[in-house]
Amino acid sequence: MDTTIIDFLRLVLLSMVPFVLAGQGTMLGGRTGVFNVAQEGMMLVGASVGFLVSFFSGSILLGVIVAMLSGALFGLALAYFTTSLKMNQFVIGLALFFIGLGVSTLLPKLILGITLTPPLIPTLKSIPIPLLSQTPFIGPILFKQNILVYVSVLVSIGLWYFLFKTQKGLELRSVGEYPMTADSLGINTTKMRYWSTIIGGMLIGMAGAYLPMVYAGTFTEGMTMGRGWLAIALTFFGGWSPLPILYGSLFFSAVEVLAFRVQVIGSFLPYQILQMFPYIATILVMILTFKRSRVPGFLGNNYDREKRSL
Amino acid sequence: MEDKTILELKNVRKVFGQIVALDSVSFALKRGEIHGLLGGNGAGKTTLMNILYGLYRKDEGEILLRDETVNIQGPRDAIKHGIGMVHQHFLQISNFTVLENIVLGTDIKNKYTMKMDQEAEKVKELCQRFGLNVNLNDMISTLTVGARQKVEILKALYRGVDILILDEPTTNLTPQEVDALFVSLRVMVNDGLSIVFITHKLREVLSVCDRITVLREGKNITTLDRKDASEEVFVRAMVGEKMDIENSIYFATEVRQGFDRTTVEAPKLKLENVNLISQDGIPRLKDLNLEVFGGEIVGIAGVAGNGQRELAEVVTGVVPITNGKKTYMGDDVTSKTNVDLLSSGFSYIPEDRLSDGFLPKATVAQNLILGQHRIKPYSDGRFINWKTVFSESTKYIKEYNIKTNSPGDIGGNLSGGNIQRVMIARAFSSDSQVMVAHNPTRGLDIPSMDFVYQKMLARREAKLATLLISEDLDELMRISDRIAVIFRGQILGVLVRDEFDKYAIGRLMSGITSENQPTEEKNLP
């Protein structure tokens, strides 16, 4: 019994990483007012590119870095179309999603062709932290994880500190709340929006790269399985704040692991119903929390100084 | 006040499209003075100061600061040159604290920990020196308009400006808050600041300014020392030669008798224990009781956002009442919608003309009959008689002085003041039994405001009922027979005309119902 619980919780932490990283990436862009809805596509590109680079270079680190760069590229495109060209964020986000979806399947086919046995990369090894991992019960859960689990937690804490404890963070948040004010006080709103969206894109790309490196060891079409969309829900659930998003990821991940477990054990329910489980849970949670969720004041809008009406 | 000019604007010209907003306007500010910039709506006061603050580009002219020509490209440059501006609409972030709003955009000493003890000390020192008490750790969203204005002034002072522009700073302040503001301004100029005070309220400039410049229709009219000129001189300067000041209501001085209620038995409109709960579950109106009699103008005073809009919408049937009773000429009309009410004797001038009152893509004529378009003479119940619509519209365009080429012109091409005239024409032309007018004179110049007041008093003579909701306390005191004060969706008190006292109303506006209670001012932590 004890080992089942430990196993379950260890898996929850392991599976939370894509949620955490994609959620924080979404949050960061949103904090300057850019509402990204291309996560699913960006994660797929991250997964695809991350897998291919790791496969050919043999270096997982290089794979992660290139996946992050691909995410940054999508973030840059989103920032350019919305902030510089002032186009509708939602429409551009959906377009980027479809581009990501297409590119992610096209690249492996072009480069690898069709293979009988799937090409594999080594999955991320767990790195036990000395001493701490020996602690009974919590040791194996918290301190025997792969590197990206630790990274995702550190990124969350780092973002919290940056946003709420530094001057730049204060300025960044002001852009997402009321850019007219920020602009009138000499804060460069355009620069803020570009950087937050680009770095947010990197985190989302990294979230994608995690999937082939931990689960399958290979890239399969649509392997994100809606995690990108769930990241948007998670960000609202976490009130666009880093730490609540981290806790929320645990919930989303737990639901996912649970649904998977029930599938493996086998039950009277058809597995399609079980696969719907995370989404149904999301809707229920959103109904309960959505109204109370605090959203950046300018989320989803583009700021045009010339339109200043006084 | 010293006799040294710190700032000079010379022959500034600004054209918006076809309209000349400023025509060779000059303005000089002396060190240590409060200089009133007086004029009605559309006089160009705000445009001139927006040019100085770098928000608008001037087409011609020169700005001299301490005898040197300066080029101000944007608010950043203005602040760098020591010029600060407090806008009518505050530029603040509502879920940041007061202190965060004040320091935003400046260099914080501990920028990686945000320990802002030093900054807080500096702000507190400013608060004390200028009598601007506000709690630095409060969220902006929890503050009153008066407190938010103090924050806006502190923002400018914190950046070390020595020229401060205040654009209509008394809008939405209670009379008590206005007095406190004037005291603070006096301390500031004694401390070496120079202040430009933009307003359309004559009494305010007379009570606080050292010198006064009057603008009208984008032109300099006069600049005078306060002590050298009488009230009449300024009145004439503000409105020009055409207006008949003797018979105006705007400048009326004699006491007018209030409505005599003993002669009428039943009110035209009666609200009994009306409650309104918004869709997100927040109560907006609480147990509201109100009667409006025929031949009476009832004013609603209150700081904006205390339920005025909801009250107007409940009365006109735009929004259904959650519970309570509404009676019109003795009939229960609680569940009637605006479709029924507008055709059976109600008229409505909504607050927000751009979203609630006007169709910018429809013609002027169409806008003029909106709401009355279902009834005679405009419609026989099925078809609209466009001939009548056009002939009536032409009449109204003339009577209400709407500047347009023909009734068939697109409404959106009119200026704000003219759009307001269309809404006024529409509401007044139907001789409705009950009129709800929400800020009806917003955006109008003084002669047009006076015209609206004349029309309202004519309704009063004709024994029609008028509910006037206004943010302008002077306006309410000028023409209302009774004033009800609304605070957080409740009517806190009703005053009849002989008891009008702006300080008593001001206390009710800030939620104080008895004089023994402490004031709303918060002490410094």
CSV table of C-alpha atoms in Angstrom, one decimal, chain B residues 9-167:
chain,number,residue,atom,x,y,z
B,9,LEU,CA,3.4,79.3,-24.3
B,10,LYS,CA,3.5,81.6,-27.3
B,11,ASN,CA,1.0,81.7,-30.2
B,12,VAL,CA,0.1,78.0,-30.0
B,13,ARG,CA,-2.1,76.7,-32.8
B,14,LYS,CA,-3.7,73.3,-33.0
B,15,VAL,CA,-6.1,71.9,-35.6
B,16,PHE,CA,-8.0,68.6,-35.4
B,17,GLY,CA,-9.2,67.8,-38.8
B,18,GLN,CA,-11.4,70.7,-39.8
B,19,ILE,CA,-11.7,72.2,-36.4
B,20,VAL,CA,-9.3,74.8,-35.1
B,21,ALA,CA,-9.0,73.8,-31.4
B,22,LEU,CA,-6.5,76.5,-30.5
B,23,ASP,CA,-6.0,79.7,-32.5
B,24,SER,CA,-2.8,81.5,-31.6
B,25,VAL,CA,-3.2,81.1,-27.8
B,26,SER,CA,-0.6,82.4,-25.4
B,27,PHE,CA,-0.3,81.7,-21.8
B,28,ALA,CA,2.2,82.7,-19.1
B,29,LEU,CA,2.7,81.2,-15.7
B,30,LYS,CA,4.5,83.0,-12.9
B,31,ARG,CA,6.6,81.2,-10.3
B,32,GLY,CA,4.6,80.5,-7.2
B,33,GLU,CA,1.1,81.3,-8.4
B,34,ILE,CA,-2.1,79.3,-8.9
B,35,HIS,CA,-3.2,80.3,-12.4
B,36,GLY,CA,-6.8,79.5,-13.3
B,37,LEU,CA,-7.4,78.4,-16.9
B,38,LEU,CA,-11.1,79.1,-17.2
B,39,GLY,CA,-13.6,78.3,-20.0
B,40,GLY,CA,-16.6,76.3,-21.0
B,41,ASN,CA,-16.5,72.9,-22.7
B,42,GLY,CA,-14.7,73.1,-26.1
B,43,ALA,CA,-12.8,76.3,-25.1
B,44,GLY,CA,-9.4,74.5,-25.6
B,45,LYS,CA,-8.1,74.5,-22.0
B,46,THR,CA,-7.3,70.8,-21.9
B,47,THR,CA,-5.9,70.8,-25.4
B,48,LEU,CA,-3.5,73.6,-24.5
B,49,MET,CA,-2.2,71.8,-21.5
B,50,ASN,CA,-2.0,68.4,-23.3
B,51,ILE,CA,0.3,70.2,-25.7
B,52,LEU,CA,2.5,71.4,-22.8
B,53,TYR,CA,2.5,67.9,-21.3
B,54,GLY,CA,3.5,66.3,-24.7
B,55,LEU,CA,0.4,64.4,-25.3
B,56,TYR,CA,-0.5,66.4,-28.4
B,57,ARG,CA,1.7,67.9,-30.9
B,58,LYS,CA,1.3,71.6,-31.6
B,59,ASP,CA,1.0,72.8,-35.2
B,60,GLU,CA,2.5,76.2,-34.5
B,61,GLY,CA,3.9,78.1,-31.6
B,62,GLU,CA,6.6,77.9,-29.0
B,63,ILE,CA,7.1,76.8,-25.4
B,64,LEU,CA,9.5,78.7,-23.2
B,65,LEU,CA,10.5,77.2,-20.0
B,66,ARG,CA,12.7,79.4,-17.7
B,67,ASP,CA,13.3,81.6,-20.7
B,68,GLU,CA,14.6,78.7,-22.9
B,69,THR,CA,12.8,77.1,-25.8
B,70,VAL,CA,12.0,73.5,-25.1
B,71,ASN,CA,10.8,70.7,-27.3
B,72,ILE,CA,8.5,68.3,-25.4
B,73,GLN,CA,7.8,65.1,-27.3
B,74,GLY,CA,6.0,63.1,-24.6
B,75,PRO,CA,5.1,62.9,-20.9
B,76,ARG,CA,8.6,61.7,-20.2
B,77,ASP,CA,10.1,64.9,-21.5
B,78,ALA,CA,7.6,66.9,-19.6
B,79,ILE,CA,8.4,65.2,-16.3
B,80,LYS,CA,12.1,65.6,-17.0
B,81,HIS,CA,11.5,69.3,-17.4
B,82,GLY,CA,9.6,69.4,-14.1
B,83,ILE,CA,6.1,69.5,-15.5
B,84,GLY,CA,3.5,67.2,-14.0
B,85,MET,CA,-0.2,66.8,-14.9
B,86,VAL,CA,-3.1,65.4,-13.0
B,87,HIS,CA,-5.6,64.2,-15.6
B,88,GLN,CA,-9.3,64.0,-15.1
B,89,HIS,CA,-9.1,60.3,-15.6
B,90,PHE,CA,-6.5,59.0,-13.3
B,91,LEU,CA,-3.7,56.9,-14.7
B,92,GLN,CA,-3.4,54.4,-11.9
B,93,ILE,CA,-3.1,50.7,-11.5
B,94,SER,CA,-6.1,49.6,-9.4
B,95,ASN,CA,-4.6,46.4,-7.9
B,96,PHE,CA,-1.3,48.0,-6.9
B,97,THR,CA,-0.8,49.7,-3.6
B,98,VAL,CA,-0.6,53.5,-3.3
B,99,LEU,CA,3.1,53.3,-2.8
B,100,GLU,CA,3.6,51.0,-5.8
B,101,ASN,CA,1.7,53.4,-8.0
B,102,ILE,CA,3.7,56.4,-6.8
B,103,VAL,CA,7.2,54.8,-7.3
B,104,LEU,CA,6.3,53.0,-10.6
B,105,GLY,CA,8.7,53.9,-13.3
B,106,THR,CA,11.2,55.6,-11.0
B,107,ASP,CA,14.4,54.0,-9.7
B,108,ILE,CA,13.8,52.2,-6.5
B,109,LYS,CA,16.9,51.9,-4.3
B,110,ASN,CA,16.5,48.2,-3.5
B,111,LYS,CA,15.3,47.2,-6.9
B,112,TYR,CA,15.9,43.4,-6.3
B,113,THR,CA,14.1,43.2,-3.0
B,114,MET,CA,11.5,46.0,-3.3
B,115,LYS,CA,12.1,47.1,0.3
B,116,MET,CA,10.8,50.5,-0.1
B,117,ASP,CA,11.3,52.1,3.4
B,118,GLN,CA,13.2,55.0,2.0
B,119,GLU,CA,10.7,55.7,-0.7
B,120,ALA,CA,7.9,55.4,1.8
B,121,GLU,CA,9.6,57.9,4.1
B,122,LYS,CA,9.9,60.4,1.2
B,123,VAL,CA,6.3,60.0,0.2
B,124,LYS,CA,5.1,60.3,3.8
B,125,GLU,CA,7.1,63.5,4.2
B,126,LEU,CA,5.4,64.8,1.1
B,127,CYS,CA,2.0,63.7,2.5
B,128,GLN,CA,2.6,65.6,5.7
B,129,ARG,CA,4.1,68.7,4.1
B,130,PHE,CA,1.1,69.2,1.7
B,131,GLY,CA,-1.7,67.8,3.8
B,132,LEU,CA,-2.4,64.9,1.4
B,133,ASN,CA,-3.3,62.2,3.8
B,134,VAL,CA,-3.5,58.7,2.3
B,135,ASN,CA,-2.5,55.3,3.5
B,136,LEU,CA,0.4,54.1,1.4
B,137,ASN,CA,-0.4,50.4,1.8
B,138,ASP,CA,-4.0,50.6,0.6
B,139,MET,CA,-5.0,49.2,-2.7
B,140,ILE,CA,-6.0,51.8,-5.2
B,141,SER,CA,-9.2,50.0,-5.9
B,142,THR,CA,-10.4,50.5,-2.3
B,143,LEU,CA,-9.9,54.3,-2.4
B,144,THR,CA,-12.4,57.1,-2.9
B,145,VAL,CA,-12.0,59.4,-5.9
B,146,GLY,CA,-10.7,62.1,-3.6
B,147,ALA,CA,-8.0,59.8,-2.2
B,148,ARG,CA,-7.1,58.7,-5.7
B,149,GLN,CA,-6.6,62.2,-6.7
B,150,LYS,CA,-4.2,62.7,-3.8
B,151,VAL,CA,-2.2,59.8,-5.1
B,152,GLU,CA,-2.1,61.3,-8.6
B,153,ILE,CA,-0.8,64.6,-7.1
B,154,LEU,CA,1.8,62.7,-5.0
B,155,LYS,CA,3.0,60.9,-8.1
B,156,ALA,CA,3.9,64.2,-9.6
B,157,LEU,CA,5.4,65.7,-6.4
B,158,TYR,CA,7.5,62.5,-5.9
B,159,ARG,CA,9.0,63.1,-9.3
B,160,GLY,CA,10.0,66.5,-8.1
B,161,VAL,CA,8.0,68.6,-10.6
B,162,ASP,CA,7.8,72.3,-10.0
B,163,ILE,CA,4.9,73.0,-12.4
B,164,LEU,CA,1.7,71.1,-11.7
B,165,ILE,CA,-1.3,71.1,-14.1
B,166,LEU,CA,-4.6,70.0,-12.7
B,167,ASP,CA,-7.4,69.2,-15.2
